Amino acid sequence: VLTSDLSVPSLPARFVLSSLSPSISPKACTGLLQEVVYLVSQGADPDEIGLMNIDEQLPVLEYPQPGLDIIKELTSPRLIKSHLPYRFLPSDLHNGNSKVIYMARNPKDLVVSYYQFHRSLRTMSYRGTFQEFCRRFMNDKLGYGSWFEHVQEFWEHHMDANVLFLKYEDMHKDLATMVEQLVRFLGVSYDKAQLESMVEHCHQLIDQCCNAEALPVGRGRVGLWKDIFTVSMNEKFDLVYKQKMGKCDLTFDFYL
């Protein structure tokens, strides 16, 4: 259940990572994003990140643990993760006093990854077919509501000075440019050699997160949907996508 009563007063200079995607690190785009952002913002080493519980470094805003009281005690600038729609985020974000890094993923890959995520958790224990799950996705019947509304709402603010709108596929297609965007947006400073080293570190991190051994189902791969969508499912999905996203100029790469 989402509520508009969520508020975190007086949290300036905060960075919120947001998306509507499974958030188990390192298997999904939010988890991968949080590790890349932590790496860039802290100048950390990928091996160090592999040894730490990164979720403790980036608490989830809407989760009961650790809770808002703990989040308010974090030292600024704080790195906080959320899957909430834009309209439900704290007012500091709407007023431009905090920064948001939003990552969107093409919905075909996302729904496959989301399905695998649901099946992997005992608390969710989803045992239906992918066809049924995909139908629920298209009908906006999954947790956090409609992906179509969620991504369009943030896209409407992608030109805001305090919003950085990223695409998961670009992390695979042009990582160097994405790292440069993050460096500028986070306000950190690297010389050319340091920046090249940071890009290489991010490449290592992504390889660790998305290689076949770590991900037997290939959940981090771009174009994952082609292995599971039938022709009829793909045609139906394209129709729904056109109906719900037709007026939006946001585009995605569905394969690389």
PDB file of C-alpha atoms in Angstrom:
ATOM      1  CA  VAL A   1       0.000   0.000   0.000  1.00  0.00           C
ATOM      2  CA  LEU A   2       1.417   3.368  -0.979  1.00  0.00           C
ATOM      3  CA  THR A   3       0.680   6.460   1.041  1.00  0.00           C
ATOM      4  CA  SER A   4       1.339  10.126   0.419  1.00  0.00           C
ATOM      5  CA  ASP A   5       1.980  10.642   4.128  1.00  0.00           C
ATOM      6  CA  LEU A   6       5.611   9.533   3.825  1.00  0.00           C
ATOM      7  CA  SER A   7       7.910  12.417   4.690  1.00  0.00           C
ATOM      8  CA  VAL A   8      11.517  12.808   5.791  1.00  0.00           C
ATOM      9  CA  PRO A   9      11.968  16.382   7.005  1.00  0.00           C
ATOM     10  CA  SER A  10      15.212  18.325   6.702  1.00  0.00           C
ATOM     11  CA  LEU A  11      17.282  15.955   4.626  1.00  0.00           C
ATOM     12  CA  PRO A  12      19.299  18.265   2.348  1.00  0.00           C
ATOM     13  CA  ALA A  13      22.141  17.095   0.130  1.00  0.00           C
ATOM     14  CA  ARG A  14      20.710  13.633  -0.160  1.00  0.00           C
ATOM     15  CA  PHE A  15      20.871  11.333  -3.164  1.00  0.00           C
ATOM     16  CA  VAL A  16      17.967   8.960  -3.775  1.00  0.00           C
ATOM     17  CA  LEU A  17      18.335   6.064  -6.187  1.00  0.00           C
ATOM     18  CA  SER A  18      14.986   5.159  -7.629  1.00  0.00           C
ATOM     19  CA  SER A  19      13.480   2.700 -10.066  1.00  0.00           C
ATOM     20  CA  LEU A  20      10.686   0.197 -10.370  1.00  0.00           C
ATOM     21  CA  SER A  21      12.765  -2.939 -10.560  1.00  0.00           C
ATOM     22  CA  PRO A  22      13.757  -5.877  -8.380  1.00  0.00           C
ATOM     23  CA  SER A  23      16.345  -4.603  -5.901  1.00  0.00           C
ATOM     24  CA  ILE A  24      18.302  -7.657  -4.816  1.00  0.00           C
ATOM     25  CA  SER A  25      21.952  -6.863  -5.373  1.00  0.00           C
ATOM     26  CA  PRO A  26      23.736  -7.733  -7.559  1.00  0.00           C
ATOM     27  CA  LYS A  27      21.087  -9.360  -9.730  1.00  0.00           C
ATOM     28  CA  ALA A  28      18.874  -6.473 -10.795  1.00  0.00           C
ATOM     29  CA  CYS A  29      19.307  -3.013 -12.177  1.00  0.00           C
ATOM     30  CA  THR A  30      18.688  -1.096  -8.934  1.00  0.00           C
ATOM     31  CA  GLY A  31      21.145  -3.307  -7.114  1.00  0.00           C
ATOM     32  CA  LEU A  32      23.750  -2.796  -9.817  1.00  0.00           C
ATOM     33  CA  LEU A  33      23.099   0.943  -9.913  1.00  0.00           C
ATOM     34  CA  GLN A  34      23.558   1.290  -6.163  1.00  0.00           C
ATOM     35  CA  GLU A  35      26.936  -0.409  -6.355  1.00  0.00           C
ATOM     36  CA  VAL A  36      28.107   1.752  -9.264  1.00  0.00           C
ATOM     37  CA  VAL A  37      26.913   4.931  -7.530  1.00  0.00           C
ATOM     38  CA  TYR A  38      28.604   3.930  -4.286  1.00  0.00           C
ATOM     39  CA  LEU A  39      31.788   3.147  -6.206  1.00  0.00           C
ATOM     40  CA  VAL A  40      31.768   6.526  -7.995  1.00  0.00           C
ATOM     41  CA  SER A  41      30.724   8.630  -5.003  1.00  0.00           C
ATOM     42  CA  GLN A  42      33.107   7.020  -2.517  1.00  0.00           C
ATOM     43  CA  GLY A  43      35.992   6.132  -4.823  1.00  0.00           C
ATOM     44  CA  ALA A  44      35.729   2.609  -3.455  1.00  0.00           C
ATOM     45  CA  ASP A  45      37.361  -0.499  -4.877  1.00  0.00           C
ATOM     46  CA  PRO A  46      35.083  -3.146  -6.467  1.00  0.00           C
ATOM     47  CA  ASP A  47      36.692  -5.837  -4.291  1.00  0.00           C
ATOM     48  CA  GLU A  48      35.826  -3.826  -1.166  1.00  0.00           C
ATOM     49  CA  ILE A  49      32.204  -3.529  -2.272  1.00  0.00           C
ATOM     50  CA  GLY A  50      32.117  -7.280  -2.796  1.00  0.00           C
ATOM     51  CA  LEU A  51      33.034  -7.788   0.859  1.00  0.00           C
ATOM     52  CA  MET A  52      30.475  -5.395   2.325  1.00  0.00           C
ATOM     53  CA  ASN A  53      26.706  -5.498   2.644  1.00  0.00           C
ATOM     54  CA  ILE A  54      25.965  -2.664   0.234  1.00  0.00           C
ATOM     55  CA  ASP A  55      22.317  -2.575   1.336  1.00  0.00           C
ATOM     56  CA  GLU A  56      23.463  -1.308   4.723  1.00  0.00           C
ATOM     57  CA  GLN A  57      25.172   1.620   2.995  1.00  0.00           C
ATOM     58  CA  LEU A  58      22.036   2.497   0.989  1.00  0.00           C
ATOM     59  CA  PRO A  59      18.905   1.909   3.091  1.00  0.00           C
ATOM     60  CA  VAL A  60      15.502   1.691   1.412  1.00  0.00           C
ATOM     61  CA  LEU A  61      13.335   4.686   2.210  1.00  0.00           C
ATOM     62  CA  GLU A  62      10.000   2.869   2.404  1.00  0.00           C
ATOM     63  CA  TYR A  63      11.159  -0.294   4.205  1.00  0.00           C
ATOM     64  CA  PRO A  64      10.478  -0.739   7.959  1.00  0.00           C
ATOM     65  CA  GLN A  65      14.164  -1.602   8.468  1.00  0.00           C
ATOM     66  CA  PRO A  66      16.258   0.357   9.273  1.00  0.00           C
ATOM     67  CA  GLY A  67      13.424   2.883   9.437  1.00  0.00           C
ATOM     68  CA  LEU A  68      13.157   6.638   8.977  1.00  0.00           C
ATOM     69  CA  ASP A  69      14.670   7.423  12.395  1.00  0.00           C
ATOM     70  CA  ILE A  70      17.918   5.718  11.390  1.00  0.00           C
ATOM     71  CA  ILE A  71      17.892   7.290   7.932  1.00  0.00           C
ATOM     72  CA  LYS A  72      17.548  10.784   9.441  1.00  0.00           C
ATOM     73  CA  GLU A  73      20.674  10.146  11.532  1.00  0.00           C
ATOM     74  CA  LEU A  74      22.861   9.311   8.533  1.00  0.00           C
ATOM     75  CA  THR A  75      25.674  11.722   7.738  1.00  0.00           C
ATOM     76  CA  SER A  76      24.999  13.997   4.769  1.00  0.00           C
ATOM     77  CA  PRO A  77      25.276  13.484   1.849  1.00  0.00           C
ATOM     78  CA  ARG A  78      23.154  10.366   2.306  1.00  0.00           C
ATOM     79  CA  LEU A  79      22.630   7.644  -0.273  1.00  0.00           C
ATOM     80  CA  ILE A  80      19.085   6.282  -0.014  1.00  0.00           C
ATOM     81  CA  LYS A  81      17.262   3.836  -2.260  1.00  0.00           C
ATOM     82  CA  SER A  82      13.559   3.822  -3.120  1.00  0.00           C
ATOM     83  CA  HIS A  83      11.084   2.261  -5.542  1.00  0.00           C
ATOM     84  CA  LEU A  84       8.341   4.773  -4.773  1.00  0.00           C
ATOM     85  CA  PRO A  85       6.630   6.764  -7.551  1.00  0.00           C
ATOM     86  CA  TYR A  86       7.776  10.364  -7.873  1.00  0.00           C
ATOM     87  CA  ARG A  87       4.624  11.762  -6.293  1.00  0.00           C
ATOM     88  CA  PHE A  88       5.179   9.755  -3.098  1.00  0.00           C
ATOM     89  CA  LEU A  89       8.783  10.824  -2.535  1.00  0.00           C
ATOM     90  CA  PRO A  90       9.567  13.381   0.222  1.00  0.00           C
ATOM     91  CA  SER A  91       8.879  17.042  -0.495  1.00  0.00           C
ATOM     92  CA  ASP A  92      12.609  17.885  -0.414  1.00  0.00           C
ATOM     93  CA  LEU A  93      12.915  16.099  -3.733  1.00  0.00           C
ATOM     94  CA  HIS A  94      10.035  17.947  -5.312  1.00  0.00           C
ATOM     95  CA  ASN A  95      11.501  21.246  -4.089  1.00  0.00           C
ATOM     96  CA  GLY A  96      14.888  20.504  -5.617  1.00  0.00           C
ATOM     97  CA  ASN A  97      16.693  20.322  -2.252  1.00  0.00           C
ATOM     98  CA  SER A  98      17.792  16.722  -2.806  1.00  0.00           C
ATOM     99  CA  LYS A  99      18.947  14.790  -5.842  1.00  0.00           C
ATOM    100  CA  VAL A 100      17.393  11.763  -7.524  1.00  0.00           C
ATOM    101  CA  ILE A 101      19.143   9.208  -9.715  1.00  0.00           C
ATOM    102  CA  TYR A 102      16.454   7.229 -11.543  1.00  0.00           C
ATOM    103  CA  MET A 103      17.195   4.135 -13.567  1.00  0.00           C
ATOM    104  CA  ALA A 104      14.712   2.719 -16.068  1.00  0.00           C
ATOM    105  CA  ARG A 105      15.022  -0.616 -17.853  1.00  0.00           C
ATOM    106  CA  ASN A 106      13.262  -1.764 -20.990  1.00  0.00           C
ATOM    107  CA  PRO A 107      10.025  -3.341 -19.749  1.00  0.00           C
ATOM    108  CA  LYS A 108      10.394  -6.655 -21.553  1.00  0.00           C
ATOM    109  CA  ASP A 109      13.661  -7.493 -19.819  1.00  0.00           C
ATOM    110  CA  LEU A 110      12.335  -6.002 -16.612  1.00  0.00           C
ATOM    111  CA  VAL A 111       9.230  -8.191 -16.453  1.00  0.00           C
ATOM    112  CA  VAL A 112      11.333 -11.334 -17.003  1.00  0.00           C
ATOM    113  CA  SER A 113      13.764 -10.290 -14.263  1.00  0.00           C
ATOM    114  CA  TYR A 114      10.872  -9.314 -11.991  1.00  0.00           C
ATOM    115  CA  TYR A 115       9.285 -12.724 -12.524  1.00  0.00           C
ATOM    116  CA  GLN A 116      12.510 -14.520 -11.600  1.00  0.00           C
ATOM    117  CA  PHE A 117      12.830 -12.255  -8.567  1.00  0.00           C
ATOM    118  CA  HIS A 118       9.323 -13.135  -7.345  1.00  0.00           C
ATOM    119  CA  ARG A 119      10.007 -16.836  -7.770  1.00  0.00           C
ATOM    120  CA  SER A 120      13.296 -16.639  -5.866  1.00  0.00           C
ATOM    121  CA  LEU A 121      11.861 -15.184  -2.653  1.00  0.00           C
ATOM    122  CA  ARG A 122      10.165 -17.356  -0.067  1.00  0.00           C
ATOM    123  CA  THR A 123       8.161 -14.370   1.176  1.00  0.00           C
ATOM    124  CA  MET A 124       6.574 -13.921  -2.265  1.00  0.00           C
ATOM    125  CA  SER A 125       6.495 -17.596  -3.249  1.00  0.00           C
ATOM    126  CA  TYR A 126       5.079 -16.870  -6.705  1.00  0.00           C
ATOM    127  CA  ARG A 127       4.314 -20.149  -8.465  1.00  0.00           C
ATOM    128  CA  GLY A 128       2.267 -18.982 -11.427  1.00  0.00           C
ATOM    129  CA  THR A 129       3.422 -19.078 -15.038  1.00  0.00           C
ATOM    130  CA  PHE A 130       5.385 -16.323 -16.710  1.00  0.00           C
ATOM    131  CA  GLN A 131       2.430 -15.719 -19.026  1.00  0.00           C
ATOM    132  CA  GLU A 132       0.205 -15.029 -16.015  1.00  0.00           C
ATOM    133  CA  PHE A 133       2.851 -12.806 -14.424  1.00  0.00           C
ATOM    134  CA  CYS A 134       3.354 -10.832 -17.637  1.00  0.00           C
ATOM    135  CA  ARG A 135      -0.405 -10.352 -17.930  1.00  0.00           C
ATOM    136  CA  ARG A 136      -0.463  -8.930 -14.393  1.00  0.00           C
ATOM    137  CA  PHE A 137       2.403  -6.608 -15.321  1.00  0.00           C
ATOM    138  CA  MET A 138       0.579  -5.310 -18.392  1.00  0.00           C
ATOM    139  CA  ASN A 139      -2.602  -4.811 -16.321  1.00  0.00           C
ATOM    140  CA  ASP A 140      -0.744  -2.903 -13.554  1.00  0.00           C
ATOM    141  CA  LYS A 141      -1.490  -5.607 -10.963  1.00  0.00           C
ATOM    142  CA  LEU A 142       1.970  -5.999  -9.368  1.00  0.00           C
ATOM    143  CA  GLY A 143       3.625  -4.399  -6.355  1.00  0.00           C
ATOM    144  CA  TYR A 144       4.372  -0.659  -6.582  1.00  0.00           C
ATOM    145  CA  GLY A 145       1.608  -0.237  -9.123  1.00  0.00           C
ATOM    146  CA  SER A 146       1.953   0.534 -12.815  1.00  0.00           C
ATOM    147  CA  TRP A 147       5.430   0.482 -14.339  1.00  0.00           C
ATOM    148  CA  PHE A 148       4.077   2.558 -17.220  1.00  0.00           C
ATOM    149  CA  GLU A 149       2.894   5.344 -14.913  1.00  0.00           C
ATOM    150  CA  HIS A 150       5.991   5.081 -12.721  1.00  0.00           C
ATOM    151  CA  VAL A 151       8.508   5.556 -15.514  1.00  0.00           C
ATOM    152  CA  GLN A 152       6.510   8.264 -17.293  1.00  0.00           C
ATOM    153  CA  GLU A 153       6.123  10.241 -14.070  1.00  0.00           C
ATOM    154  CA  PHE A 154       9.880  10.376 -13.581  1.00  0.00           C
ATOM    155  CA  TRP A 155      10.449  11.035 -17.289  1.00  0.00           C
ATOM    156  CA  GLU A 156       8.312  14.151 -16.954  1.00  0.00           C
ATOM    157  CA  HIS A 157      10.989  15.435 -14.553  1.00  0.00           C
ATOM    158  CA  HIS A 158      14.061  14.199 -16.427  1.00  0.00           C
ATOM    159  CA  MET A 159      15.077  17.772 -17.299  1.00  0.00           C
ATOM    160  CA  ASP A 160      14.869  18.922 -13.656  1.00  0.00           C
ATOM    161  CA  ALA A 161      18.278  20.010 -12.350  1.00  0.00           C
ATOM    162  CA  ASN A 162      18.042  17.627  -9.385  1.00  0.00           C
ATOM    163  CA  VAL A 163      17.046  14.556 -11.427  1.00  0.00           C
ATOM    164  CA  LEU A 164      19.391  12.277 -13.371  1.00  0.00           C
ATOM    165  CA  PHE A 165      17.403   9.862 -15.528  1.00  0.00           C
ATOM    166  CA  LEU A 166      19.437   6.839 -16.610  1.00  0.00           C
ATOM    167  CA  LYS A 167      18.706   3.734 -18.669  1.00  0.00           C
ATOM    168  CA  TYR A 168      19.987   0.307 -17.715  1.00  0.00           C
ATOM    169  CA  GLU A 169      20.878  -0.522 -21.298  1.00  0.00           C
ATOM    170  CA  ASP A 170      23.195   2.509 -21.520  1.00  0.00           C
ATOM    171  CA  MET A 171      25.274   1.050 -18.698  1.00  0.00           C
ATOM    172  CA  HIS A 172      26.103  -1.808 -21.067  1.00  0.00           C
ATOM    173  CA  LYS A 173      26.223   0.283 -24.242  1.00  0.00           C
ATOM    174  CA  ASP A 174      28.276   3.300 -23.120  1.00  0.00           C
ATOM    175  CA  LEU A 175      29.446   2.936 -19.535  1.00  0.00           C
ATOM    176  CA  ALA A 176      32.080   5.676 -19.799  1.00  0.00           C
ATOM    177  CA  THR A 177      29.461   8.313 -20.620  1.00  0.00           C
ATOM    178  CA  MET A 178      27.236   7.129 -17.781  1.00  0.00           C
ATOM    179  CA  VAL A 179      30.100   7.306 -15.287  1.00  0.00           C
ATOM    180  CA  GLU A 180      30.893  10.837 -16.462  1.00  0.00           C
ATOM    181  CA  GLN A 181      27.233  11.779 -15.947  1.00  0.00           C
ATOM    182  CA  LEU A 182      27.307  10.354 -12.432  1.00  0.00           C
ATOM    183  CA  VAL A 183      30.557  12.157 -11.590  1.00  0.00           C
ATOM    184  CA  ARG A 184      29.103  15.511 -12.642  1.00  0.00           C
ATOM    185  CA  PHE A 185      25.758  14.906 -10.977  1.00  0.00           C
ATOM    186  CA  LEU A 186      27.263  13.704  -7.697  1.00  0.00           C
ATOM    187  CA  GLY A 187      29.683  16.614  -7.620  1.00  0.00           C
ATOM    188  CA  VAL A 188      32.805  14.495  -7.199  1.00  0.00           C
ATOM    189  CA  SER A 189      36.120  15.272  -8.838  1.00  0.00           C
ATOM    190  CA  TYR A 190      38.376  12.954 -10.841  1.00  0.00           C
ATOM    191  CA  ASP A 191      41.245  13.760 -13.214  1.00  0.00           C
ATOM    192  CA  LYS A 192      41.417  11.974 -16.570  1.00  0.00           C
ATOM    193  CA  ALA A 193      43.490   9.054 -15.304  1.00  0.00           C
ATOM    194  CA  GLN A 194      41.292   8.622 -12.236  1.00  0.00           C
ATOM    195  CA  LEU A 195      38.169   8.759 -14.395  1.00  0.00           C
ATOM    196  CA  GLU A 196      39.515   6.084 -16.745  1.00  0.00           C
ATOM    197  CA  SER A 197      40.379   3.931 -13.728  1.00  0.00           C
ATOM    198  CA  MET A 198      36.897   4.456 -12.303  1.00  0.00           C
ATOM    199  CA  VAL A 199      35.282   3.382 -15.596  1.00  0.00           C
ATOM    200  CA  GLU A 200      37.439   0.247 -15.580  1.00  0.00           C
ATOM    201  CA  HIS A 201      36.408  -0.473 -11.984  1.00  0.00           C
ATOM    202  CA  CYS A 202      32.753  -0.068 -12.967  1.00  0.00           C
ATOM    203  CA  HIS A 203      33.276  -2.460 -15.872  1.00  0.00           C
ATOM    204  CA  GLN A 204      34.675  -5.020 -13.443  1.00  0.00           C
ATOM    205  CA  LEU A 205      31.718  -4.495 -11.135  1.00  0.00           C
ATOM    206  CA  ILE A 206      29.192  -4.985 -13.925  1.00  0.00           C
ATOM    207  CA  ASP A 207      31.022  -8.094 -15.152  1.00  0.00           C
ATOM    208  CA  GLN A 208      30.916  -9.513 -11.626  1.00  0.00           C
ATOM    209  CA  CYS A 209      27.209  -8.764 -11.363  1.00  0.00           C
ATOM    210  CA  CYS A 210      26.158 -10.017 -14.784  1.00  0.00           C
ATOM    211  CA  ASN A 211      28.438 -12.924 -15.651  1.00  0.00           C
ATOM    212  CA  ALA A 212      26.931 -16.323 -16.310  1.00  0.00           C
ATOM    213  CA  GLU A 213      28.219 -17.945 -13.118  1.00  0.00           C
ATOM    214  CA  ALA A 214      26.741 -15.305 -10.853  1.00  0.00           C
ATOM    215  CA  LEU A 215      23.510 -15.249 -12.842  1.00  0.00           C
ATOM    216  CA  PRO A 216      22.545 -18.677 -14.212  1.00  0.00           C
ATOM    217  CA  VAL A 217      19.315 -17.227 -15.621  1.00  0.00           C
ATOM    218  CA  GLY A 218      21.145 -14.279 -17.201  1.00  0.00           C
ATOM    219  CA  ARG A 219      18.903 -11.809 -15.438  1.00  0.00           C
ATOM    220  CA  GLY A 220      21.237  -8.875 -15.992  1.00  0.00           C
ATOM    221  CA  ARG A 221      21.529  -9.382 -19.740  1.00  0.00           C
ATOM    222  CA  VAL A 222      20.035  -6.962 -22.271  1.00  0.00           C
ATOM    223  CA  GLY A 223      17.640  -8.826 -24.579  1.00  0.00           C
ATOM    224  CA  LEU A 224      16.770 -11.409 -21.949  1.00  0.00           C
ATOM    225  CA  TRP A 225      13.105 -11.283 -22.989  1.00  0.00           C
ATOM    226  CA  LYS A 226      13.780 -12.969 -26.337  1.00  0.00           C
ATOM    227  CA  ASP A 227      14.469 -16.260 -24.551  1.00  0.00           C
ATOM    228  CA  ILE A 228      11.044 -16.448 -22.915  1.00  0.00           C
ATOM    229  CA  PHE A 229       8.515 -14.313 -24.849  1.00  0.00           C
ATOM    230  CA  THR A 230       6.398 -16.165 -27.393  1.00  0.00           C
ATOM    231  CA  VAL A 231       5.430 -14.439 -30.642  1.00  0.00           C
ATOM    232  CA  SER A 232       1.857 -13.886 -29.435  1.00  0.00           C
ATOM    233  CA  MET A 233       3.051 -12.583 -26.049  1.00  0.00           C
ATOM    234  CA  ASN A 234       5.408 -10.156 -27.752  1.00  0.00           C
ATOM    235  CA  GLU A 235       2.653  -8.883 -30.061  1.00  0.00           C
ATOM    236  CA  LYS A 236       0.292  -8.382 -27.108  1.00  0.00           C
ATOM    237  CA  PHE A 237       3.004  -6.642 -25.087  1.00  0.00           C
ATOM    238  CA  ASP A 238       3.837  -4.303 -27.974  1.00  0.00           C
ATOM    239  CA  LEU A 239       0.165  -3.394 -28.285  1.00  0.00           C
ATOM    240  CA  VAL A 240      -0.183  -2.603 -24.575  1.00  0.00           C
ATOM    241  CA  TYR A 241       3.106  -0.696 -24.611  1.00  0.00           C
ATOM    242  CA  LYS A 242       1.937   1.450 -27.524  1.00  0.00           C
ATOM    243  CA  GLN A 243      -1.395   2.139 -25.820  1.00  0.00           C
ATOM    244  CA  LYS A 244       0.167   3.158 -22.509  1.00  0.00           C
ATOM    245  CA  MET A 245       3.370   4.827 -23.728  1.00  0.00           C
ATOM    246  CA  GLY A 246       2.240   6.198 -27.087  1.00  0.00           C
ATOM    247  CA  LYS A 247       2.204   9.844 -25.962  1.00  0.00           C
ATOM    248  CA  CYS A 248       5.597   9.605 -24.233  1.00  0.00           C
ATOM    249  CA  ASP A 249       8.842  10.362 -26.117  1.00  0.00           C
ATOM    250  CA  LEU A 250      10.894   8.053 -23.881  1.00  0.00           C
ATOM    251  CA  THR A 251      12.520   5.243 -25.884  1.00  0.00           C
ATOM    252  CA  PHE A 252      14.310   2.016 -24.920  1.00  0.00           C
ATOM    253  CA  ASP A 253      16.801  -0.400 -26.427  1.00  0.00           C
ATOM    254  CA  PHE A 254      15.198  -3.848 -26.308  1.00  0.00           C
ATOM    255  CA  TYR A 255      18.407  -5.561 -27.470  1.00  0.00           C
ATOM    256  CA  LEU A 256      21.995  -4.524 -28.130  1.00  0.00           C
TER     257      LEU A 256
END
